[in-house]
CSV table of C-alpha atoms and ligand atoms in Angstrom, one decimal:
chain,number,residue,atom,x,y,z
A,87,GLU,CA,-1.1,-47.8,-15.3
A,88,ALA,CA,0.6,-45.6,-12.7
A,89,LYS,CA,3.2,-44.6,-15.3
A,90,ARG,CA,0.5,-43.6,-17.7
A,91,GLN,CA,-1.2,-41.6,-15.1
A,92,GLY,CA,2.1,-40.0,-14.2
A,93,ARG,CA,2.7,-39.0,-17.8
A,94,GLY,CA,-0.8,-37.7,-18.0
A,95,CYS,CA,-0.2,-35.5,-15.0
A,96,VAL,CA,3.0,-34.1,-16.5
A,97,ARG,CA,1.1,-33.3,-19.7
A,98,VAL,CA,-1.6,-31.5,-17.8
A,99,PHE,CA,1.0,-29.7,-15.7
A,100,ASP,CA,2.8,-28.5,-18.9
A,101,GLU,CA,-0.4,-27.2,-20.4
A,102,SER,CA,-1.3,-25.2,-17.4
A,103,MET,CA,2.2,-23.8,-17.3
A,104,ASP,CA,1.8,-22.7,-20.9
A,105,GLU,CA,-1.6,-21.3,-20.0
A,106,SER,CA,-0.2,-19.3,-17.2
A,107,ILE,CA,2.7,-18.0,-19.2
A,108,ARG,CA,0.3,-17.0,-22.0
A,109,PHE,CA,-1.9,-15.3,-19.4
A,110,ARG,CA,1.0,-13.3,-18.0
A,111,ARG,CA,2.1,-12.2,-21.5
A,112,GLN,CA,-1.4,-11.0,-22.2
A,113,ILE,CA,-1.6,-9.1,-18.9
A,114,GLU,CA,1.9,-7.6,-19.6
A,115,THR,CA,0.9,-6.5,-23.1
A,116,GLY,CA,-2.5,-5.1,-22.0
A,117,LEU,CA,-0.9,-3.3,-19.1
A,118,SER,CA,1.8,-1.7,-21.2
A,119,GLU,CA,-0.9,-0.1,-23.3
A,120,ALA,CA,-3.2,0.6,-20.3
A,121,ILE,CA,-1.6,3.9,-19.4
A,122,ALA,CA,-1.9,5.4,-22.9
A,123,LYS,CA,-5.4,4.1,-23.3
A,124,GLY,CA,-6.5,5.7,-20.0
A,125,GLU,CA,-7.5,2.4,-18.4
A,126,LEU,CA,-5.7,3.0,-15.1
A,127,LYS,CA,-7.0,5.1,-12.3
A,128,LEU,CA,-6.2,5.8,-8.7
A,129,VAL,CA,-8.6,5.5,-5.8
A,130,PHE,CA,-8.0,6.9,-2.4
A,131,GLN,CA,-8.7,5.4,1.0
A,132,PRO,CA,-8.9,7.7,4.0
A,133,ILE,CA,-6.5,7.3,6.9
A,134,VAL,CA,-8.1,8.7,10.0
A,135,GLY,CA,-7.0,9.7,13.5
A,136,ARG,CA,-8.8,8.7,16.7
A,137,ASP,CA,-11.5,11.3,16.2
A,138,LEU,CA,-12.1,10.3,12.6
A,139,ASP,CA,-10.3,13.4,11.4
A,140,ILE,CA,-8.7,12.6,8.0
A,141,THR,CA,-5.0,12.9,8.1
A,142,GLY,CA,-4.2,11.3,4.8
A,143,PHE,CA,-5.2,9.1,1.9
A,144,GLU,CA,-3.6,5.9,0.6
A,145,ALA,CA,-3.4,5.9,-3.2
A,146,LEU,CA,-4.4,2.5,-4.7
A,147,ILE,CA,-4.2,1.7,-8.4
A,148,ARG,CA,-7.0,0.2,-10.4
A,149,TRP,CA,-7.0,-1.2,-13.9
A,150,CYS,CA,-10.3,-1.2,-15.7
A,151,SER,CA,-9.6,-3.3,-18.7
A,152,PRO,CA,-12.2,-3.5,-21.4
A,153,GLU,CA,-11.0,-7.0,-22.1
A,154,TYR,CA,-10.5,-8.4,-18.6
A,155,GLY,CA,-12.7,-6.2,-16.5
A,156,MET,CA,-11.4,-4.9,-13.2
A,157,VAL,CA,-8.0,-6.4,-12.7
A,158,PRO,CA,-6.9,-6.3,-9.0
A,159,PRO,CA,-3.5,-4.8,-8.3
A,160,ALA,CA,-2.5,-8.1,-6.5
A,161,MET,CA,-2.7,-9.7,-9.9
A,162,PHE,CA,-1.0,-7.2,-12.2
A,163,ILE,CA,1.5,-5.4,-9.9
A,164,PRO,CA,3.6,-8.6,-9.4
A,165,ILE,CA,3.7,-9.0,-13.2
A,166,ALA,CA,4.7,-5.4,-13.8
A,167,GLU,CA,7.3,-5.9,-11.0
A,168,GLU,CA,9.0,-8.5,-13.1
A,169,SER,CA,9.9,-6.0,-15.9
A,170,GLN,CA,10.6,-2.3,-16.4
A,171,LEU,CA,6.9,-1.8,-16.7
A,172,ILE,CA,6.8,-1.2,-12.9
A,173,HIS,CA,8.7,2.0,-13.4
A,174,GLU,CA,6.4,3.4,-16.0
A,175,LEU,CA,3.4,2.4,-13.9
A,176,GLY,CA,5.0,3.8,-10.7
A,177,ASP,CA,5.7,7.1,-12.3
A,178,TRP,CA,2.2,7.4,-13.5
A,179,VAL,CA,1.0,6.7,-9.9
A,180,ILE,CA,3.3,9.4,-8.5
A,181,ASP,CA,2.0,12.0,-10.9
A,182,GLU,CA,-1.7,11.1,-10.4
A,183,ALA,CA,-1.3,11.1,-6.7
A,184,ILE,CA,0.2,14.6,-6.8
A,185,VAL,CA,-2.7,15.8,-8.9
A,186,ALA,CA,-5.1,14.6,-6.3
A,187,LEU,CA,-3.0,15.8,-3.4
A,188,LYS,CA,-3.1,19.4,-4.7
A,189,THR,CA,-6.9,19.5,-4.3
A,190,TRP,CA,-6.7,18.7,-0.6
A,191,PRO,CA,-6.2,21.3,2.1
A,192,GLY,CA,-3.5,19.6,4.1
A,193,GLN,CA,-3.7,15.8,4.1
A,194,TYR,CA,-0.9,13.7,2.9
A,195,VAL,CA,-1.0,11.1,0.1
A,196,SER,CA,0.5,7.7,0.8
A,197,VAL,CA,2.0,6.0,-2.3
A,198,ASN,CA,2.9,2.4,-2.5
A,199,PHE,CA,6.4,1.6,-4.0
A,200,SER,CA,7.3,-1.9,-4.9
A,201,PRO,CA,10.7,-3.4,-4.1
A,202,ARG,CA,11.9,-3.0,-7.6
A,203,GLN,CA,11.0,0.7,-7.7
A,204,PHE,CA,12.8,1.1,-4.4
A,205,ARG,CA,15.9,-0.6,-5.7
A,206,ARG,CA,16.1,1.5,-8.8
A,207,GLN,CA,19.3,3.4,-9.4
A,208,ASN,CA,18.9,7.0,-8.3
A,209,PHE,CA,15.6,6.3,-6.6
A,210,VAL,CA,16.0,9.2,-4.3
A,211,ALA,CA,16.8,11.7,-7.1
A,212,HIS,CA,14.0,10.4,-9.2
A,213,VAL,CA,11.3,10.8,-6.6
A,214,VAL,CA,12.6,14.1,-5.3
A,215,GLU,CA,12.6,15.5,-8.8
A,216,ARG,CA,9.1,14.3,-9.6
A,217,VAL,CA,7.6,15.6,-6.4
A,218,THR,CA,9.4,18.9,-6.0
A,219,SER,CA,9.1,19.9,-9.6
A,220,ALA,CA,5.3,19.6,-9.1
A,221,GLY,CA,5.6,22.1,-6.3
A,222,VAL,CA,4.5,19.7,-3.7
A,223,ASP,CA,5.7,19.7,-0.1
A,224,PRO,CA,7.5,16.4,0.5
A,225,GLY,CA,6.0,16.4,3.9
A,226,ARG,CA,2.7,15.6,2.3
A,227,PHE,CA,4.1,12.8,0.3
A,228,GLN,CA,4.4,9.5,2.1
A,229,ILE,CA,6.4,6.6,0.6
A,230,GLU,CA,5.0,3.2,1.5
A,231,ILE,CA,7.4,0.4,1.3
A,232,THR,CA,7.3,-3.2,2.6
A,233,GLU,CA,9.8,-5.0,4.6
A,234,THR,CA,10.8,-7.0,1.5
A,235,ALA,CA,11.9,-3.8,-0.2
A,236,ILE,CA,14.4,-3.0,2.5
A,237,PHE,CA,15.7,-6.2,4.0
A,238,ASP,CA,17.6,-7.6,1.1
A,239,ASN,CA,20.0,-4.7,1.4
A,240,VAL,CA,19.7,-3.1,4.7
A,241,GLU,CA,22.7,-0.8,4.4
A,242,ARG,CA,21.5,0.7,1.1
A,243,ALA,CA,17.9,0.9,2.4
A,244,ALA,CA,19.0,2.8,5.5
A,245,GLU,CA,20.9,5.3,3.4
A,246,ILE,CA,18.0,5.9,1.0
A,247,LEU,CA,15.5,6.3,3.8
A,248,PHE,CA,17.8,8.7,5.6
A,249,LYS,CA,18.2,10.8,2.5
A,250,LEU,CA,14.5,10.8,1.8
A,251,ARG,CA,13.7,11.8,5.3
A,252,GLN,CA,16.3,14.6,5.1
A,253,MET,CA,14.4,15.9,2.1
A,254,GLY,CA,11.3,16.0,4.2
A,255,PHE,CA,9.5,12.9,2.8
A,256,ARG,CA,7.3,10.8,5.0
A,257,ILE,CA,8.2,7.1,5.1
A,258,ALA,CA,5.8,4.3,6.1
A,259,LEU,CA,6.5,0.6,6.5
A,260,ASP,CA,3.5,-1.2,5.0
A,261,ASP,CA,2.1,-4.6,6.1
A,262,PHE,CA,4.3,-4.5,9.2
A,263,GLY,CA,4.6,-7.8,10.9
A,264,THR,CA,4.4,-10.0,7.8
A,265,GLY,CA,8.1,-9.7,6.8
A,266,TYR,CA,11.5,-9.9,8.3
A,267,SER,CA,12.0,-6.6,10.2
A,268,SER,CA,14.2,-6.9,13.2
A,269,LEU,CA,13.5,-4.5,16.0
A,270,TYR,CA,17.1,-3.3,15.7
A,271,ASN,CA,16.5,-2.2,12.1
A,272,ILE,CA,13.2,-0.6,12.9
A,273,ARG,CA,15.0,1.7,15.3
A,274,ARG,CA,17.8,2.3,12.9
A,275,PHE,CA,15.6,3.3,9.9
A,276,ALA,CA,14.2,6.6,9.5
A,277,LEU,CA,10.5,5.8,9.6
A,278,ASP,CA,7.5,8.0,10.3
A,279,CYS,CA,4.8,5.4,10.3
A,280,LEU,CA,4.2,1.7,10.9
A,281,LYS,CA,1.2,0.2,9.2
A,282,ILE,CA,0.0,-2.9,11.1
A,283,ASP,CA,-0.9,-5.6,8.6
A,284,ARG,CA,-4.6,-6.2,8.4
A,285,SER,CA,-4.2,-9.9,9.2
A,286,PHE,CA,-3.4,-9.0,12.8
A,287,VAL,CA,-6.3,-6.6,13.0
A,288,ASP,CA,-8.5,-9.3,11.6
A,289,GLY,CA,-7.3,-11.8,14.2
A,290,MET,CA,-7.4,-9.4,17.1
A,291,GLY,CA,-10.9,-10.5,18.4
A,292,ARG,CA,-10.2,-14.2,17.9
A,293,GLU,CA,-6.7,-14.9,18.9
A,294,ARG,CA,-4.7,-13.7,21.9
A,295,GLU,CA,-1.5,-13.8,19.7
A,296,SER,CA,-2.9,-11.3,17.2
A,297,ALA,CA,-4.2,-9.0,19.9
A,298,ALA,CA,-0.8,-9.2,21.7
A,299,ILE,CA,1.0,-8.3,18.4
A,300,VAL,CA,-1.3,-5.3,17.7
A,301,HIS,CA,-0.7,-4.0,21.3
A,302,SER,CA,3.0,-4.4,21.0
A,303,VAL,CA,3.3,-2.6,17.7
A,304,ILE,CA,1.2,0.3,19.0
A,305,HIS,CA,3.5,0.6,22.0
A,306,LEU,CA,6.7,0.2,19.9
A,307,GLY,CA,5.5,2.9,17.5
A,308,ARG,CA,4.6,5.2,20.3
A,309,ALA,CA,7.9,4.7,22.1
A,310,LEU,CA,9.9,5.4,18.9
A,311,GLY,CA,7.8,8.4,18.1
A,312,MET,CA,6.2,6.9,15.0
A,313,GLU,CA,2.6,7.1,13.9
A,314,VAL,CA,0.9,3.7,13.9
A,315,VAL,CA,-1.9,2.9,11.3
A,316,ALA,CA,-4.0,-0.1,11.8
A,317,GLU,CA,-5.0,-1.5,8.4
A,318,GLY,CA,-8.1,-3.4,7.4
A,319,VAL,CA,-10.5,-2.1,10.1
A,320,GLU,CA,-13.7,-3.8,9.1
A,321,THR,CA,-15.9,-3.7,12.2
A,322,ASP,CA,-16.9,-1.4,15.0
A,323,THR,CA,-15.6,-3.9,17.5
A,324,GLN,CA,-12.1,-3.6,15.9
A,325,LEU,CA,-12.3,0.1,15.8
A,326,GLN,CA,-13.2,0.3,19.5
A,327,ALA,CA,-10.5,-2.2,20.5
A,328,LEU,CA,-7.9,-0.3,18.6
A,329,ARG,CA,-8.9,3.0,20.1
A,330,LEU,CA,-8.8,1.4,23.6
A,331,ALA,CA,-5.3,0.0,22.8
A,332,GLY,CA,-4.2,3.6,22.1
A,333,CYS,CA,-3.8,3.2,18.3
A,334,SER,CA,-3.4,6.6,16.8
A,335,HIS,CA,-4.6,6.0,13.2
A,336,MET,CA,-6.8,3.7,11.3
A,337,GLN,CA,-7.8,2.7,7.8
A,338,GLY,CA,-10.3,0.1,6.6
A,339,TYR,CA,-13.7,-0.6,5.0
A,340,PHE,CA,-15.6,0.1,8.2
A,341,LEU,CA,-14.3,3.7,8.0
A,342,SER,CA,-14.3,4.1,4.3
A,343,ARG,CA,-13.7,2.1,1.2
A,344,PRO,CA,-11.2,3.5,-1.3
A,345,ILE,CA,-13.0,6.3,-3.2
A,346,ASP,CA,-12.4,8.2,-6.4
A,347,ALA,CA,-10.5,11.5,-6.6
A,348,GLU,CA,-13.6,13.7,-6.6
A,349,ASP,CA,-15.0,12.1,-3.5
A,350,ALA,CA,-11.6,12.2,-1.8
A,351,GLN,CA,-11.5,15.9,-2.5
A,352,MET,CA,-14.9,16.5,-0.9
A,353,LEU,CA,-13.9,14.5,2.1
A,354,ALA,CA,-10.6,16.2,2.4
A,355,GLU,CA,-12.2,19.6,2.4
A,356,ARG,CA,-14.7,18.3,5.0
A,357,GLY,CA,-11.7,17.0,7.0
A,358,THR,CA,-13.5,14.3,8.9
A,359,LEU,CA,-15.5,11.2,8.5
A,360,LEU,CA,-17.9,12.4,11.2
A,361,GLY,CA,-21.3,12.9,9.8
A,362,ARG,CA,-20.6,10.8,6.8
A,363,SER,CA,-19.6,7.2,7.6
A,364,GLU,CA,-21.3,4.4,9.2
A,365,ALA,CA,-18.6,4.5,11.8
A,366,GLU,CA,-19.9,7.8,13.3
A,367,THR,CA,-23.2,6.5,14.5
A,368,GLN,CA,-21.4,3.5,15.9
A,369,LEU,CA,-18.9,5.7,17.6
A,370,GLU,CA,-21.5,7.9,19.2
A,371,ALA,CA,-23.6,4.9,20.2
A,372,ALA,CA,-20.6,3.4,22.0
B,690,C2E,P1,-1.6,-2.5,0.5
B,690,C2E,O1,-0.7,-1.4,0.2
B,690,C2E,O2,-1.4,-3.2,1.8
B,690,C2E,O3,-3.1,-1.8,0.4
B,690,C2E,C1,-4.2,-2.1,1.3
B,690,C2E,C2,-5.1,-3.1,0.6
B,690,C2E,O4,-6.1,-3.5,1.5
B,690,C2E,C3,-5.9,-2.4,-0.6
B,690,C2E,O5,-6.1,-3.4,-1.6
B,690,C2E,C4,-7.1,-1.9,0.1
B,690,C2E,O6,-8.2,-1.8,-0.9
B,690,C2E,C5,-7.4,-3.1,1.0
B,690,C2E,N1,-8.2,-2.8,2.1
B,690,C2E,C6,-8.4,-1.6,2.7
B,690,C2E,N2,-9.2,-1.7,3.8
B,690,C2E,C7,-9.6,-3.0,3.9
B,690,C2E,C8,-10.5,-3.7,4.7
B,690,C2E,O7,-11.0,-3.2,5.7
B,690,C2E,N3,-10.6,-5.0,4.5
B,690,C2E,C9,-9.9,-5.7,3.5
B,690,C2E,N4,-10.1,-6.9,3.3
B,690,C2E,N5,-9.1,-5.0,2.6
B,690,C2E,C10,-9.0,-3.7,2.8
B,690,C2E,P2,-5.8,-3.2,-3.1
B,690,C2E,O8,-6.2,-1.8,-3.5
B,690,C2E,O9,-6.5,-4.4,-3.8
B,690,C2E,O10,-4.3,-3.3,-3.2
B,690,C2E,C11,-3.6,-4.5,-2.9
B,690,C2E,C12,-2.1,-4.3,-2.9
B,690,C2E,O11,-1.6,-3.9,-4.2
B,690,C2E,C13,-1.7,-3.2,-2.0
B,690,C2E,O12,-1.6,-3.6,-0.7
B,690,C2E,C14,-0.3,-2.9,-2.6
B,690,C2E,O13,0.6,-3.8,-2.1
B,690,C2E,C15,-0.5,-3.1,-4.0
B,690,C2E,N6,-0.8,-1.8,-4.7
B,690,C2E,C16,-1.9,-1.1,-4.8
B,690,C2E,N7,-1.7,0.1,-5.5
B,690,C2E,C17,-0.4,0.1,-5.8
B,690,C2E,C18,0.5,1.1,-6.5
B,690,C2E,O14,0.0,2.1,-6.9
B,690,C2E,N8,1.8,0.7,-6.6
B,690,C2E,C19,2.3,-0.4,-6.1
B,690,C2E,N9,3.6,-0.7,-6.3
B,690,C2E,N10,1.5,-1.3,-5.4
B,690,C2E,C20,0.2,-1.1,-5.3
B,691,MG,MG1,0.0,0.1,1.2
B,692,MG,MG1,-0.8,-2.5,3.6
B,693,MG,MG1,-1.4,-5.4,2.3
């Protein structure tokens, strides 16, 4: 009986494996046609200073598939990342981000790069060529990478980041605190910005540990002359706590959801979330 059950389980397991492989293939095929079919778009989430002035926007990819509906990047980026597709996708993102950036008066665009993109041969030359040939100041182009991207080859990463920074690019370490950064490497790397992962911001009000980590990162960033962006600010309480802790920059649904390019342009021209977001009333009430 147990044996039969065991076999049954194996069979079910195999089927679900088949299923998931088929699903991945479908996503891969759909995705490889998505660019040409115009199914991809970028949305932009404001990054604000303490007074709600808009200093930049993070570019976030969206895939609106007629077949699957809105596919979240967390689902398709890892699949693209397993093939060359990530490069095609990544280049599309760079170009679109630049188009949007050109409509803003001075803010930067922050673009996510996956580990595989970062490891690409001639990564520096590739990005430099794309950004500068578009006539964009690299100082308004922020490259967001995660700890995973740099810590499998620290020497090479340090060299790449140094070169990029020399060319004037901004570099941000995304989801900071979730990976394997050592403080030694943080100091060694040429970084402009630390983005505190939203799990810590989320835990701030509940757990002493999260609050302590948020405070430490803010101080570390400050001491090393880096900008610190708190990600995933969802409530007024978090916003106030972060301001009190001396956090210089914030991003999250409470301030603004990611918005489309036209809305981002209007906001950029306005320069501030004051008078627009829910946060303002809260800020003034506080
Ligand atoms: P990420 O780079 O850490 O981006 C932040 C994610 O948090 C975004 O999810 C954003 O919509 C979401 N977010 C912003 N504020 C809040 C908040 O207050 N609460 C909550 N719960 N979430 C918030 P999204 O757009 O689904 O992207 C997920 C991840 O997919 C990104 O995480 C990034 O790793 C990746 N990704 C997105 N766009 C690109 C891209 O163009 N290229 C690459 N390589 N990866 C991308
Ligand atoms: Mg990011
Ligand atoms: Mg992040
Ligand atoms: Mg994240």
